[in-house]
Short mmCIF file of C-alpha atoms in Angstrom, two decimals:
data_model
loop_
_atom_site.label_atom_id
_atom_site.label_comp_id
_atom_site.label_asym_id
_atom_site.label_seq_id
_atom_site.Cartn_x
_atom_site.Cartn_y
_atom_site.Cartn_z
CA MET A 1 86.96 80.72 -8.35
CA ILE A 2 86.16 84.55 -10.62
CA LEU A 3 83.63 85.38 -8.83
CA VAL A 4 84.16 84.73 -5.22
CA ASN A 5 87.93 86.55 -5.67
CA THR A 6 86.46 89.91 -7.10
CA SER A 7 83.61 90.32 -4.44
CA LEU A 8 86.63 90.34 -2.41
CA ASP A 9 88.83 92.11 -4.09
CA THR A 10 85.75 94.33 -3.39
CA VAL A 11 85.83 94.65 1.10
CA ASP A 12 89.39 96.48 0.11
CA ILE A 13 87.56 99.05 -2.14
CA ASP A 14 83.96 99.74 -0.18
CA SER A 15 83.94 98.98 3.07
CA SER A 16 80.77 99.54 3.46
CA ARG A 17 80.08 95.86 0.94
CA LEU A 18 79.08 92.94 2.28
CA PRO A 19 81.04 89.53 0.78
CA ASP A 20 79.76 87.06 1.61
CA VAL A 21 76.09 87.60 1.15
CA VAL A 22 76.80 88.58 -2.42
CA VAL A 23 78.76 85.61 -2.69
CA GLU A 24 75.59 82.87 -1.08
CA THR A 25 73.51 84.40 -2.90
CA LYS A 26 74.83 84.31 -6.32
CA ILE A 27 75.26 80.39 -5.42
CA TYR A 28 72.56 79.95 -3.41
CA GLU A 29 69.32 82.43 -4.31
CA PRO A 30 68.58 81.24 -7.32
CA ASP A 31 65.36 79.24 -8.05
CA ILE A 32 66.46 77.24 -10.82
CA GLN A 33 62.35 76.55 -10.85
CA THR A 34 60.60 80.16 -11.27
CA LYS A 35 63.15 80.47 -13.92
CA GLU A 36 62.86 77.11 -16.50
CA THR A 37 61.06 76.60 -20.62
CA TYR A 38 58.31 74.49 -21.42
CA PHE A 39 61.02 73.47 -23.91
CA SER A 40 64.43 73.58 -20.76
CA ILE A 41 61.66 70.84 -19.05
CA ALA A 42 60.42 69.02 -21.65
CA ILE A 43 64.12 68.76 -23.24
CA GLN A 44 65.45 67.70 -18.49
CA VAL A 45 62.53 65.53 -18.99
CA PHE A 46 62.08 64.06 -22.03
CA ILE A 47 65.71 62.31 -21.54
CA PRO A 48 66.12 60.65 -18.73
CA PHE A 49 61.85 59.96 -19.56
CA LEU A 50 63.17 57.56 -22.64
CA ILE A 51 66.05 55.68 -21.30
CA ALA A 52 64.37 54.84 -18.27
CA GLY A 53 61.01 53.96 -20.90
CA PHE A 54 63.39 51.72 -22.88
CA GLY A 55 64.28 50.17 -19.38
CA MET A 56 60.66 49.36 -18.51
CA VAL A 57 60.58 47.80 -22.24
CA GLY A 58 63.63 45.74 -20.83
CA ALA A 59 61.21 44.80 -18.94
CA GLY A 60 58.36 44.45 -20.14
CA LEU A 61 60.31 41.41 -22.60
CA VAL A 62 61.87 40.23 -19.49
CA LEU A 63 58.98 39.61 -17.65
CA ASP A 64 56.61 37.68 -21.31
CA LEU A 65 59.76 35.71 -21.58
CA VAL A 66 59.85 34.47 -17.61
CA GLN A 67 56.10 33.98 -17.00
CA HIS A 68 57.10 30.36 -19.11
CA TRP A 69 58.79 29.38 -17.30
CA SER A 70 58.86 26.33 -14.80
CA VAL A 71 59.30 28.65 -11.55
CA PHE A 72 56.29 31.33 -13.02
CA GLU A 73 53.76 28.51 -14.18
CA GLU A 74 54.80 25.77 -10.36
CA ILE A 75 54.62 29.23 -8.29
CA THR A 76 51.92 31.34 -9.47
CA GLU A 77 52.13 33.89 -6.39
CA LEU A 78 55.89 34.77 -8.21
CA VAL A 79 53.23 36.96 -10.11
CA ILE A 80 51.60 38.98 -6.99
CA LEU A 81 54.82 39.38 -5.64
CA VAL A 82 55.81 41.54 -9.28
CA PRO A 83 54.02 45.11 -8.73
CA ALA A 84 55.03 44.72 -5.28
CA LEU A 85 58.63 44.56 -5.66
CA LEU A 86 59.17 46.75 -8.77
CA GLY A 87 57.20 48.59 -7.10
CA LEU A 88 59.86 49.36 -4.31
CA LYS A 89 61.68 51.61 -6.75
CA GLY A 90 58.71 53.83 -7.09
CA ASN A 91 58.59 53.20 -2.55
CA LEU A 92 61.91 54.09 -1.94
CA GLU A 93 64.40 54.76 -5.50
CA MET A 94 61.48 57.69 -5.91
CA THR A 95 62.10 58.92 -2.92
CA LEU A 96 65.09 59.52 -1.84
CA ALA A 97 65.76 60.46 -5.66
CA SER A 98 62.85 63.23 -4.49
CA ARG A 99 63.95 64.10 -0.77
CA LEU A 100 68.24 63.68 -2.49
CA SER A 101 66.78 66.60 -5.89
CA THR A 102 65.08 68.57 -2.74
CA GLN A 103 68.33 69.41 -0.49
CA ALA A 104 70.87 68.97 -3.09
CA ASN A 105 68.39 72.47 -4.30
CA LEU A 106 68.06 73.74 -0.66
CA GLY A 107 72.87 73.30 -0.68
CA HIS A 108 72.22 70.90 1.20
CA MET A 109 74.93 68.77 -1.37
CA ASP A 110 77.43 71.23 -2.27
CA THR A 111 80.29 70.00 -0.81
CA PRO A 112 82.25 66.39 0.01
CA LYS A 113 81.19 66.13 3.48
CA GLN A 114 77.64 66.78 3.24
CA GLN A 115 77.35 64.65 0.12
CA TRP A 116 79.09 61.47 2.16
CA SER A 117 77.03 62.12 5.26
CA MET A 118 73.84 62.47 3.02
CA ILE A 119 74.74 59.41 0.79
CA VAL A 120 75.82 57.43 3.67
CA GLY A 121 72.94 57.94 5.27
CA ASN A 122 69.72 57.27 3.50
CA LEU A 123 71.84 53.87 1.49
CA THR A 124 71.72 52.03 4.34
CA LEU A 125 67.70 53.65 5.71
CA ILE A 126 66.46 52.24 1.89
CA GLN A 127 68.83 48.65 2.53
CA CYS A 128 66.53 48.38 6.56
CA GLN A 129 63.04 49.09 4.53
CA ALA A 130 63.73 46.73 1.59
CA ILE A 131 64.56 44.18 3.26
CA VAL A 132 61.62 44.63 5.56
CA VAL A 133 59.31 45.73 2.75
CA GLY A 134 60.60 42.41 0.55
CA PHE A 135 59.98 40.42 3.71
CA LEU A 136 56.12 41.46 3.79
CA GLY A 137 55.91 41.66 0.66
CA SER A 138 56.80 37.91 -0.25
CA VAL A 139 54.45 37.49 3.41
CA ILE A 140 51.35 39.34 0.89
CA ALA A 141 51.97 36.99 -1.61
CA VAL A 142 52.05 33.76 0.09
CA VAL A 143 49.36 34.78 1.65
CA MET A 144 47.38 35.47 -1.45
CA GLY A 145 48.44 32.77 -2.87
CA GLY A 146 47.32 30.07 0.04
CA ILE A 147 43.35 31.53 0.00
CA LYS A 148 43.26 31.63 -3.92
CA SER A 149 44.14 27.57 -3.79
CA ASN A 150 43.94 26.83 -0.73
CA ASP A 151 47.23 25.72 0.32
CA VAL A 152 50.66 26.79 1.60
CA GLU A 153 53.67 25.07 0.20
CA LEU A 154 56.17 25.64 3.04
CA ASP A 155 59.14 24.90 0.28
CA HIS A 156 56.85 27.78 -1.80
CA ALA A 157 56.69 29.81 1.14
CA TYR A 158 60.44 29.64 1.92
CA LEU A 159 60.96 30.86 -1.94
CA LEU A 160 59.28 33.75 -2.24
CA CYS A 161 60.66 34.99 1.28
CA ALA A 162 64.84 34.56 -0.25
CA SER A 163 63.92 35.38 -4.03
CA SER A 164 62.41 38.94 -2.61
CA LEU A 165 64.40 39.21 -0.04
CA VAL A 166 68.42 39.13 -2.26
CA THR A 167 66.36 41.71 -5.07
CA VAL A 168 65.05 44.06 -2.67
CA SER A 169 68.70 43.81 -1.59
CA LEU A 170 70.69 44.03 -4.46
CA ALA A 171 68.82 46.23 -6.47
CA SER A 172 68.04 48.52 -3.49
CA PHE A 173 71.49 48.85 -3.30
CA VAL A 174 72.75 49.83 -6.79
CA LEU A 175 70.05 52.16 -8.12
CA GLY A 176 70.63 53.75 -4.12
CA LEU A 177 74.71 54.53 -5.94
CA ILE A 178 73.96 55.94 -9.30
CA THR A 179 70.14 57.93 -8.20
CA ALA A 180 72.46 59.86 -5.69
CA GLY A 181 75.08 59.96 -8.22
CA VAL A 182 73.04 61.65 -10.88
CA ILE A 183 72.26 63.86 -8.68
CA VAL A 184 75.13 65.27 -7.90
CA LEU A 185 76.53 65.20 -11.42
CA SER A 186 73.63 67.76 -12.23
CA ARG A 187 74.16 70.09 -9.95
CA HIS A 188 77.69 70.11 -10.46
CA CYS A 189 75.82 70.15 -14.63
CA HIS A 190 74.04 72.82 -13.46
CA ILE A 191 70.37 71.16 -14.44
CA ASN A 192 67.84 70.45 -12.18
CA PRO A 193 67.61 67.48 -10.17
CA ASP A 194 64.26 67.16 -9.98
CA ASN A 195 63.92 66.64 -13.40
CA VAL A 196 66.03 63.66 -14.15
CA ALA A 197 66.56 61.51 -10.79
CA THR A 198 63.54 60.35 -11.14
CA PRO A 199 63.30 58.75 -14.29
CA ILE A 200 66.81 58.00 -14.04
CA ALA A 201 66.33 56.11 -10.31
CA ALA A 202 63.09 54.20 -12.43
CA SER A 203 65.79 53.37 -15.61
CA LEU A 204 66.29 50.16 -14.66
CA GLY A 205 65.28 49.55 -11.93
CA ASP A 206 62.16 47.78 -14.02
CA ILE A 207 64.26 45.71 -14.80
CA THR A 208 67.18 44.97 -12.32
CA SER A 209 64.60 43.44 -10.32
CA LEU A 210 62.17 41.61 -12.71
CA ALA A 211 66.28 39.93 -13.38
CA LEU A 212 66.87 38.91 -10.75
CA LEU A 213 63.57 38.22 -8.61
CA SER A 214 63.26 35.77 -11.81
CA TRP A 215 67.27 34.33 -11.63
CA ILE A 216 66.65 34.07 -8.60
CA ALA A 217 63.81 32.10 -7.58
CA THR A 218 64.63 29.77 -10.09
CA VAL A 219 67.81 29.01 -8.74
CA LEU A 220 66.84 28.51 -5.39
CA TYR A 221 63.52 26.25 -8.21
CA GLU A 222 66.01 23.71 -8.73
CA SER A 223 67.33 23.61 -4.69
CA ILE A 224 64.21 22.03 -3.45
CA GLY A 225 64.48 19.12 -2.30
CA THR A 226 68.63 18.75 -2.99
CA GLN A 227 69.93 22.20 -0.50
CA ASP A 228 66.40 22.83 1.32
CA TRP A 229 68.57 24.82 4.25
CA LEU A 230 69.75 27.57 1.20
CA ALA A 231 66.83 29.47 1.70
CA PRO A 232 66.14 29.58 5.24
CA LEU A 233 70.20 30.60 5.41
CA ILE A 234 68.78 34.14 2.89
CA ILE A 235 66.12 34.86 5.06
CA SER A 236 68.16 34.03 8.57
CA GLY A 237 70.62 36.83 6.85
CA TYR A 238 68.48 38.74 6.13
CA ILE A 239 66.62 39.69 9.08
CA LEU A 240 70.26 40.02 11.25
CA VAL A 241 71.62 41.86 9.53
CA ILE A 242 68.61 44.47 9.90
CA PRO A 243 70.18 45.72 13.92
CA LEU A 244 73.09 46.82 11.83
CA TRP A 245 71.66 48.91 8.73
CA ILE A 246 68.64 50.43 11.63
CA TRP A 247 72.02 51.36 13.91
CA ILE A 248 73.33 53.45 11.43
CA ALA A 249 70.27 54.73 10.04
CA LYS A 250 69.65 56.67 13.37
CA LYS A 251 73.10 57.89 14.21
CA ASN A 252 72.90 59.57 10.82
CA GLN A 253 70.42 63.25 11.52
CA HIS A 254 69.46 63.71 7.95
CA THR A 255 67.41 59.57 8.14
CA ARG A 256 67.05 59.82 11.75
CA ASP A 257 63.19 61.19 11.57
CA VAL A 258 63.29 59.03 8.23
CA LEU A 259 63.34 55.86 10.38
CA TYR A 260 61.19 56.96 12.47
CA ASN A 261 58.10 57.41 11.47
CA GLY A 262 58.75 56.90 6.97
CA TRP A 263 56.86 53.68 7.47
CA THR A 264 53.23 53.79 6.47
CA PRO A 265 53.36 55.48 2.54
CA VAL A 266 56.35 52.17 1.83
CA MET A 267 53.85 49.95 3.94
CA ALA A 268 50.26 50.85 2.35
CA ALA A 269 52.36 51.25 -1.39
CA MET A 270 53.63 47.83 -0.70
CA LEU A 271 49.76 46.73 -0.19
CA ILE A 272 47.90 49.33 -2.98
CA SER A 273 50.90 47.35 -5.79
CA SER A 274 49.61 43.80 -4.74
CA MET A 275 46.06 44.60 -5.33
CA GLY A 276 47.11 45.38 -8.40
CA GLY A 277 49.93 41.85 -8.06
CA LEU A 278 46.73 40.23 -8.05
CA ILE A 279 44.98 42.43 -11.12
CA LEU A 280 47.95 41.04 -12.94
CA ASP A 281 47.95 37.54 -11.29
CA PHE A 282 44.35 37.40 -12.69
CA MET A 283 44.57 38.61 -15.93
CA VAL A 284 47.98 37.02 -17.04
CA SER A 285 45.40 33.68 -17.05
CA ARG A 286 42.79 34.89 -18.89
CA PHE A 287 44.79 37.92 -21.68
CA GLU A 288 48.64 36.56 -22.12
CA GLY A 289 49.76 39.88 -23.87
CA ILE A 290 48.98 41.60 -20.47
CA ALA A 291 52.43 41.15 -18.99
CA VAL A 292 54.13 42.68 -21.62
CA PHE A 293 53.07 46.15 -21.41
CA GLN A 294 51.80 46.42 -17.62
CA PRO A 295 55.79 47.04 -16.33
CA VAL A 296 55.78 49.93 -18.92
CA ILE A 297 52.19 51.52 -18.04
CA ASN A 298 52.89 51.78 -14.32
CA GLY A 299 55.96 52.57 -14.94
CA VAL A 300 55.64 55.58 -17.24
CA GLY A 301 52.58 56.75 -15.08
CA GLY A 302 55.02 56.53 -12.14
CA ASN A 303 57.80 58.19 -13.56
CA LEU A 304 55.55 61.53 -14.34
CA VAL A 305 53.82 61.57 -11.65
CA ALA A 306 57.09 61.31 -9.20
CA VAL A 307 59.39 63.86 -11.14
CA GLN A 308 55.95 66.18 -10.71
CA ALA A 309 55.48 64.77 -7.08
CA SER A 310 59.23 65.81 -7.16
CA ARG A 311 59.24 69.56 -8.36
CA ILE A 312 56.49 71.43 -6.10
CA SER A 313 57.82 69.15 -2.97
CA THR A 314 61.07 71.51 -3.67
CA ALA A 315 59.22 74.43 -4.82
CA LEU A 316 57.39 73.80 -1.06
CA HIS A 317 61.20 73.56 0.95
CA LYS A 318 61.81 76.79 -0.99
CA GLN A 319 59.04 79.01 -0.52
CA ALA A 320 57.94 78.13 3.35
CA GLU A 321 58.06 76.34 6.63
CA LEU A 322 56.39 72.84 6.56
CA GLY A 323 52.61 73.54 6.74
CA ILE A 324 52.83 76.54 5.37
CA LEU A 325 51.23 76.97 2.23
CA THR A 326 52.25 80.36 -0.04
CA SER A 327 54.12 81.08 -3.73
CA ASP A 328 56.62 82.83 -5.07
CA SER A 329 54.75 82.84 -8.68
CA GLU A 330 52.14 85.43 -10.01
CA THR A 331 49.10 83.87 -9.10
CA ASP A 332 47.57 81.34 -5.66
CA GLU A 333 46.71 78.00 -7.46
CA ASP A 334 49.52 76.47 -5.69
CA THR A 335 48.33 77.89 -2.59
CA VAL A 336 45.35 76.05 -3.07
CA ILE A 337 44.90 72.80 -1.60
CA PHE A 338 41.33 70.92 -3.92
CA ILE A 339 41.47 72.88 -6.72
CA SER A 340 39.38 71.65 -9.70
CA PRO A 341 40.03 69.24 -12.73
CA VAL A 342 40.17 72.88 -15.39
CA SER A 343 42.68 74.77 -13.22
CA GLY A 344 45.53 70.69 -11.97
CA PHE A 345 45.52 71.20 -16.18
CA CYS A 346 44.79 74.55 -16.85
CA GLY A 347 45.84 76.82 -14.96
CA LYS A 348 48.23 80.05 -14.71
CA GLY A 349 50.22 79.08 -11.53
CA VAL A 350 54.02 77.17 -13.29
CA HIS A 351 52.52 73.34 -11.88
CA ALA A 352 50.27 73.69 -14.42
CA ARG A 353 52.50 74.98 -16.61
CA THR A 354 54.44 70.99 -15.78
CA THR A 355 51.53 69.49 -15.69
CA ARG A 356 51.64 70.52 -19.64
CA VAL A 357 54.95 69.45 -19.84
CA LEU A 358 54.80 66.40 -18.66
CA MET A 359 51.69 65.09 -20.17
CA ALA A 360 52.74 65.47 -23.59
CA MET A 361 54.95 62.63 -23.22
CA VAL A 362 52.42 60.72 -22.59
CA VAL A 363 51.32 59.82 -26.16
CA PRO A 364 55.00 59.75 -28.11
CA GLY A 365 56.65 58.28 -25.20
CA HIS A 366 53.66 55.09 -24.91
CA LEU A 367 54.10 54.80 -29.22
CA ILE A 368 57.23 54.24 -29.03
CA PHE A 369 57.53 51.37 -27.00
CA ILE A 370 54.48 49.89 -27.09
CA TYR A 371 56.27 49.84 -31.20
CA THR A 372 59.98 48.20 -29.72
CA ILE A 373 57.73 45.73 -28.41
CA ASN A 374 56.05 45.34 -31.21
CA TYR A 375 59.06 45.21 -33.20
CA MET A 376 60.67 43.22 -30.86
CA LYS A 377 57.56 40.67 -31.01
CA ALA A 378 57.40 39.98 -28.32
CA GLY A 379 53.20 41.02 -25.56
CA HIS A 380 51.46 37.79 -28.40
CA THR A 381 49.01 40.58 -28.74
CA ASN A 382 49.54 43.16 -33.17
CA LEU A 383 49.22 46.32 -32.67
CA THR A 384 46.75 47.05 -34.49
CA THR A 385 44.62 51.02 -35.06
CA LEU A 386 41.96 50.31 -32.65
CA PHE A 387 44.40 48.09 -29.79
CA VAL A 388 46.76 51.63 -30.35
CA ILE A 389 43.65 54.30 -29.75
CA VAL A 390 42.23 52.43 -26.49
CA TYR A 391 45.90 51.84 -24.69
CA LEU A 392 46.51 54.98 -25.30
CA CYS A 393 43.55 56.07 -24.02
CA ALA A 394 44.65 54.03 -20.47
CA ALA A 395 47.33 55.94 -20.59
CA VAL A 396 46.83 59.49 -20.75
CA LEU A 397 43.35 58.41 -18.16
CA GLN A 398 46.48 56.75 -15.19
CA VAL A 399 48.49 59.41 -15.78
CA ALA A 400 45.87 62.62 -15.76
CA ALA A 401 43.74 60.89 -12.55
CA LEU A 402 47.64 60.75 -11.02
CA MET A 403 48.98 64.20 -11.99
CA TYR A 404 45.44 65.81 -10.00
CA ILE A 405 46.05 63.65 -6.86
CA ALA A 406 49.61 64.69 -6.96
CA TYR A 407 48.52 68.14 -6.37
CA ILE A 408 45.75 68.04 -4.05
CA MET A 409 47.72 64.54 -1.80
CA ILE A 410 51.57 67.09 -1.58
CA HIS A 411 49.62 70.08 -1.15
CA TRP A 412 47.04 68.54 2.21
CA MET A 413 50.33 66.64 3.15
CA TRP A 414 52.45 70.01 3.55
CA LYS A 415 49.10 71.92 5.72
CA LYS A 416 49.57 68.95 7.81
CA LYS A 417 53.40 69.42 8.55
CA ILE A 418 54.00 65.96 6.95
CA ASP A 419 57.43 66.28 4.48
CA PRO A 420 55.97 64.75 1.08
CA ASP A 421 59.39 64.43 0.20
CA ASN A 422 58.81 60.60 2.25
CA SER A 423 55.61 60.20 2.10
CA ALA A 424 53.90 60.90 -1.63
CA ILE A 425 55.76 59.17 -4.05
CA PRO A 426 54.86 56.16 -2.42
CA TYR A 427 51.32 57.24 -2.97
CA LEU A 428 51.24 58.05 -5.83
CA THR A 429 53.66 55.15 -7.77
CA SER A 430 51.31 52.54 -5.63
CA MET A 431 48.18 53.99 -6.69
CA GLY A 432 49.96 54.23 -10.83
CA ASP A 433 50.89 50.60 -10.83
CA LEU A 434 46.76 49.27 -9.66
CA LEU A 435 45.22 52.30 -11.45
CA GLY A 436 48.19 51.34 -14.74
CA ILE A 437 47.43 47.72 -14.16
CA SER A 438 42.92 48.12 -14.04
CA LEU A 439 42.79 49.89 -16.71
CA LEU A 440 45.53 48.03 -18.99
CA ALA A 441 42.72 44.78 -18.29
CA ILE A 442 39.81 47.17 -18.79
CA ALA A 443 40.92 47.72 -22.22
CA PHE A 444 42.13 44.12 -22.99
CA GLN A 445 38.93 42.93 -21.62
CA PHE A 446 36.92 45.92 -24.42
CA LEU A 447 39.18 44.51 -27.13
CA TYR A 448 38.02 40.97 -26.53
CA LEU A 449 34.20 42.00 -26.06
CA VAL A 450 34.27 43.91 -29.79
CA GLY A 451 35.98 42.18 -31.85
CA ASP A 452 40.16 42.55 -31.30
CA HIS A 453 40.72 39.19 -30.40
CA GLU A 454 44.94 39.35 -31.03
CA THR A 455 45.21 40.59 -27.37
CA GLU A 456 43.99 36.68 -26.97
CA GLU A 457 46.29 35.11 -28.90
CA VAL A 458 47.72 31.76 -26.48
CA PRO A 459 51.03 30.01 -27.78
CA GLY A 460 49.63 26.34 -28.45
CA GLU A 461 45.86 26.36 -28.51
#
C-alpha cells in the first residue's frame, strides 16, 4: 500500500509520470524465474519434495500391508488398478497445479474474484475428468484381468468400478482444494508456486488414494452376497452427476477449453499407467518386496519432472504467444526443440540449470525414503549395499530420461500450439510410472540373478 500511495502522490508534482504503469510493473513484471539462484530453487523444491516423498513412503507401506488383504488376493485386478489411480494425481492434480501456477505467475489470481472463479471452475473440471477416467481405468483393469485369467466375475467388476469412482472423486476434490490453497498462499509469500505446488499436490495424493481404494474395496467386498445393490447404486449415482459437472465447467471461461480439448492426454496417460499396472501385478507375485518401493520410485520421478514441466511451461507463457519460441535469457538454448543430452543437462540455459538442481535431489531423496522404509521394517527386502546401488541407478536413469523427454515434449507442444499446462504432465508422469516400475522390475530381476536372494523373501515359505 505504501508503494501505491507514494506513486499517486507524485502525480500532483509531476504530471508527466504515469503512476498506473509504475504500479502495475512493480506488481506483475518481475520475472521470478530469472532471479532465482541454485540455492533458492533447491530450498523451495526440496522441502515440498521431502514432504511428498514421505507421503509416497506412507503409500508404499500401505500397499505393502494391503496386498495381503483378502480383497486384494481374491480380486487381483485391484493391483492393476493401483498405478492408474495413483497416476491420476499426475493426470489431474499436478496438471491443475501447473495450470494454476502459470495463471498465478501471470497475475491472474491476485484478487478474490479471480481466485474464486479459477478455483471453482478447475475443481468441477477435475471432478468430471476424475469420474470419467476412474470409470475407464476400472474397465481396463477388468479387461486386463479377464485376459489374464480367462474369466470375469460381474460382482468383482462392479466392485472395481465403484471403488475406483469413489476413490478418484473424493481424492481429487480434497487434493484440488489443497493445491489451490498452496498456490494462493505461495503467491502471498512471494514463493514461486511452480516450485512447491506440484510436490504438495502429490504429498497426500498416493497415500490418500491408496487408503481410500483399500477401505472402499474392503467394504464393497464384504457387501457381496448381502448388499449386491450397493456397488451398482454408487456407479449409477456418479454417472448421473457427470452432466452437472460438465455444465458448470462449460460455463467457466477458465476451464471451457480444457473441457473440450484436455481429454486426450488424460486418457493416454491412464492407458500408459495401466501397462505399468500389468507389470506390477506380474512382479508382485514374483518379488513380494517390490510393492513397497513402487509408489516411491514412481512418485519421485513424477514429482521432479512435474516441477520442471511447470517451470518450462510458465516461462514459455511469459515469453511469447502460444506457437512462438523466444527466450529472455542470454543463451538461445531454451528456444531449441531438439537438444542433445549434453545441452539438456550441462548447458547454460535456465532450464538446464534447473535440471541439474533437480537431478541433485534424486540420490539423497531416495536414500532418505528407502532407509525410512527399512526402518519401518517393511518391504520384505534387506537393504544390502548392492541393492542400494542398483536401486539408485534405476532411479537416476528414470529421472534423467524424464527430464530430457520433458524438455523436448513441452517445446514441441508449444510449437504445435498445444498448451503444455494441460497436456504435458499427464504424459510425463504416466511415462514415469511405466519407466519406474519397469526399471524396478529389471533391478529386482538383476539382483536375484546375481544372488541377492533377499529380494525374493516370501513369508511362509
